[in-house]
Each structure stands twice: as C-alpha cells, then as structure tokens.
Coordinates of N, CA and C in Angstrom, one line a residue:
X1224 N 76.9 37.8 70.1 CA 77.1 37.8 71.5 C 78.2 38.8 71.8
X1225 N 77.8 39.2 72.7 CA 79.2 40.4 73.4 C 79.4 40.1 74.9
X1226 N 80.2 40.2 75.1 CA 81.1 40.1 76.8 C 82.0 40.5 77.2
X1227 N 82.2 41.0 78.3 CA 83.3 41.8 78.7 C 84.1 41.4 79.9
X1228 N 85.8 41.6 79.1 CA 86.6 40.6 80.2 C 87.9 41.2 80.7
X1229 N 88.6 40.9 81.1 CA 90.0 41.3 81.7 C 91.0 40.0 81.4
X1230 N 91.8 40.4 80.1 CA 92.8 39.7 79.7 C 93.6 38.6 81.2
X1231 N 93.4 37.3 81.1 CA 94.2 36.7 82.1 C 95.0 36.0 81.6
X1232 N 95.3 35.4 79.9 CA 96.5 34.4 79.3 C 95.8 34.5 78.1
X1233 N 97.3 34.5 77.5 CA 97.3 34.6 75.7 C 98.2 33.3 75.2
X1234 N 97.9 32.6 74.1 CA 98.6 31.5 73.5 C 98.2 31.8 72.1
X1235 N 99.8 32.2 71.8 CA 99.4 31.9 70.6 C 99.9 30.8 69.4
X1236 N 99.6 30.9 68.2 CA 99.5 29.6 67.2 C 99.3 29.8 65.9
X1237 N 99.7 29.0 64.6 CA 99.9 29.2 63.5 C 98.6 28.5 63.2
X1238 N 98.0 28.7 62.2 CA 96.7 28.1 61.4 C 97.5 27.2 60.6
X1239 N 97.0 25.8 60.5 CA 97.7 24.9 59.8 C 97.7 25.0 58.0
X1240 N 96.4 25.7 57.7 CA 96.5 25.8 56.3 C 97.3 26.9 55.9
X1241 N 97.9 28.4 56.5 CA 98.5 29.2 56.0 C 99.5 29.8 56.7
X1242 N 99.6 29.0 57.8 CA 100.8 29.4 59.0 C 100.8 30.6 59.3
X1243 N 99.3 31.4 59.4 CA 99.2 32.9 60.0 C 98.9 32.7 61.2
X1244 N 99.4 33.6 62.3 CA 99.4 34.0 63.4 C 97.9 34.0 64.0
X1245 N 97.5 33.3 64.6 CA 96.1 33.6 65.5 C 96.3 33.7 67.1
X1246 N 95.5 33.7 67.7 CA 95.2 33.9 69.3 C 94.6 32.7 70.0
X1247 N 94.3 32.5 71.1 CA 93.9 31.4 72.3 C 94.1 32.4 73.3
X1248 N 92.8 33.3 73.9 CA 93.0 34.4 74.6 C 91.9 34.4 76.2
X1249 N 92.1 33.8 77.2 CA 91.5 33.5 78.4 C 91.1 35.3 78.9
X1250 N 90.2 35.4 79.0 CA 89.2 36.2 79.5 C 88.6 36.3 81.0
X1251 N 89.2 36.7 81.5 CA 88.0 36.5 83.4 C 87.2 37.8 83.3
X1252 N 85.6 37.2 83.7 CA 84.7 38.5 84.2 C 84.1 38.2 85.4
X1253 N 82.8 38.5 86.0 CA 82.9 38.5 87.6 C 82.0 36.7 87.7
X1254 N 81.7 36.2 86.6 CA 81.3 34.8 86.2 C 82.5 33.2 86.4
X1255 N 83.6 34.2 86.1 CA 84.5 32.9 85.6 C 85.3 33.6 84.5
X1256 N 85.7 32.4 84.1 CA 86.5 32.6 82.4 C 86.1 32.2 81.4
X1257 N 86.3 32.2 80.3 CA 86.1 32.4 79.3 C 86.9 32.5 78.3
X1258 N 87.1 31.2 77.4 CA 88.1 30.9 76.0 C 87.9 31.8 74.8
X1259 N 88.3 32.6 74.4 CA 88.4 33.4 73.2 C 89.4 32.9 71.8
X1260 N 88.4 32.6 71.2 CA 89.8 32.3 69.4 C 89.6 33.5 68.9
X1261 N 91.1 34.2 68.5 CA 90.7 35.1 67.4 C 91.5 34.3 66.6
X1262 N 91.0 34.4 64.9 CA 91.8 33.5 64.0 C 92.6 34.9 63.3
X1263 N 93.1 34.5 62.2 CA 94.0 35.7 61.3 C 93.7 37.0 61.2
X1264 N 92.3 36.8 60.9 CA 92.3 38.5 60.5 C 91.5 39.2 61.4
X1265 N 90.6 38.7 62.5 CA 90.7 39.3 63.9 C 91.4 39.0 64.3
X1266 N 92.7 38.6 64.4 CA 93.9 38.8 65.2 C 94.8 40.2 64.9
X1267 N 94.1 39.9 63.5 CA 95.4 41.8 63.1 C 94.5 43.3 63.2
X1268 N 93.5 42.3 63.7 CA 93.0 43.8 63.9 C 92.4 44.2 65.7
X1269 N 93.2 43.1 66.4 CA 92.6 43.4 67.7 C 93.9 43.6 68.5
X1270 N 95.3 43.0 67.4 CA 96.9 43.0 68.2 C 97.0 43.9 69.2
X1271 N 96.9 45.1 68.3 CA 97.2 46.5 69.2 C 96.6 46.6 70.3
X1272 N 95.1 46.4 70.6 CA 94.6 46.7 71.6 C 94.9 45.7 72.5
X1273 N 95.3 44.6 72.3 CA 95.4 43.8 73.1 C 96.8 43.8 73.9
X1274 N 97.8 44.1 73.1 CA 99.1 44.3 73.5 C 99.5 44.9 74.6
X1275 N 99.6 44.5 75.5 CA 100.4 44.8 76.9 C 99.1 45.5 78.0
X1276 N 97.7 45.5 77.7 CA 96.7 46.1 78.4 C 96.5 44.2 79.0
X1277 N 95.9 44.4 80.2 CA 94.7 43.7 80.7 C 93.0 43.8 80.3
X1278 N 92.8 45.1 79.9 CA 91.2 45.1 80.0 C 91.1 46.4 80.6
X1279 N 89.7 46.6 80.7 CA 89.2 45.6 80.0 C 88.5 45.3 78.7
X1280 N 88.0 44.9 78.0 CA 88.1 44.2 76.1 C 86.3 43.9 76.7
X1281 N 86.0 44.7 75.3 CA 84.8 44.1 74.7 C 84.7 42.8 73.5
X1282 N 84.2 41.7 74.0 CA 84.7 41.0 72.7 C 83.5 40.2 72.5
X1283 N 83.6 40.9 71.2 CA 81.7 39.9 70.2 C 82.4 38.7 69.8
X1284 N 81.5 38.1 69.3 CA 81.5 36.9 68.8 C 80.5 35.9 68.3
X1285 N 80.7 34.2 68.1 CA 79.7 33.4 68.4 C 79.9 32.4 69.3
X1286 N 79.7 31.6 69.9 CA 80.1 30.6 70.8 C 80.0 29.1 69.5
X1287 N 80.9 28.3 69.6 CA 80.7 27.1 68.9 C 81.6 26.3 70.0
X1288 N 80.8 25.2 70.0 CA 80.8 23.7 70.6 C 82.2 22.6 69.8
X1289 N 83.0 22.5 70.4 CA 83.9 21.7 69.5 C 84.4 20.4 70.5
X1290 N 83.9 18.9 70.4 CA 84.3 17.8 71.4 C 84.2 18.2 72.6
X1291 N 82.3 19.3 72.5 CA 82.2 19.3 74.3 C 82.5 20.0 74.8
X1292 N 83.0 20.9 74.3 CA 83.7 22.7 74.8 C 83.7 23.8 74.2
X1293 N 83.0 24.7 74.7 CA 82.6 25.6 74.4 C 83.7 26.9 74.3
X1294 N 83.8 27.4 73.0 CA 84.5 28.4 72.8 C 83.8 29.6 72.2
X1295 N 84.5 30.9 72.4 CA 83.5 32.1 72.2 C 84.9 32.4 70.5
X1296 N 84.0 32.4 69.3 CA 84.8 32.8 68.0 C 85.2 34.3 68.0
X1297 N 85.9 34.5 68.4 CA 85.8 36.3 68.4 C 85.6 36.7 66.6
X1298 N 84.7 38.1 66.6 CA 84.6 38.6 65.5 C 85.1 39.9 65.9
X1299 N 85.5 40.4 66.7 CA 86.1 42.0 66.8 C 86.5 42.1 68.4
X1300 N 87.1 42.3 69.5 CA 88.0 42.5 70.0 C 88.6 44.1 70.3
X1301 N 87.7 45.0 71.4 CA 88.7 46.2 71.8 C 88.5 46.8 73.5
X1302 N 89.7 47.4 73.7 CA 89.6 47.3 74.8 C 88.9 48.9 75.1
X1303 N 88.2 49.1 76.4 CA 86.9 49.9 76.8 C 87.6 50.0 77.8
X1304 N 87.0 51.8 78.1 CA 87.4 52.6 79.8 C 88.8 53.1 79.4

C-alpha cells in the first residue's frame, strides 16, 4: 500500500527489546489521518527526510490491525515535490 500525507505529529519511542529509536508519525491527506509506525531501520532511513519538512511524504507500507486499530507499518518513507 502507498499513501500520501503532510506530516501533522511525531512521537517518538524506544523498542523494548533493543532500546532503538523508532517513530509514531500522524499523517493528514484530504481523507483524514492516518497513524504511521516506522520501527528501527525505517526510522534511519526516513530521519532525514522527515526532519523539519511537513510533506509532503510518500509512505508504503502494510496496514495491520492491533486491539481494533488500525495502523499503516511503514516500509520506506520520502518526502515528494
């Protein structure tokens, strides 16, 4: 899946097994919003682009269901235009 967003809030957070740096990255397109995880190693490879731009970011992924909510897994992350 691919979709295309305009950075609206970043949170980030340590992975409990290796205390590496990942993402919790809110997305708005002309739909709504949209929850983005990047974990460790899409996180080091999307930093830069993400850093201090808004958008707007093409970001692939898969969507997985976790207690009823739907999150989009990012697998790559860059910002377009």
């Amino acid at each position: 899946m691919a979709v295309v967003g305009w950075k609206a809030s970043v949170s980030g957070t340590r992975t409990q097994t290796t205390g590496e740096q990942m993402l919790f990255v809110t997305f708005s397109d002309e739909r709504g919003r949209f929850e983005a995880v990047l974990f460790p190693r899409v996180y080091r490879r999307a930093a830069r682009a993400l850093a201090g731009r808004r958008g707007p970011f093409l970001v692939r992924g898969r969507v997985e269901s976790d207690l009823g909510v739907e999150n989009l897994v990012a697998t790559g992350v860059e910002r377009i235009a």
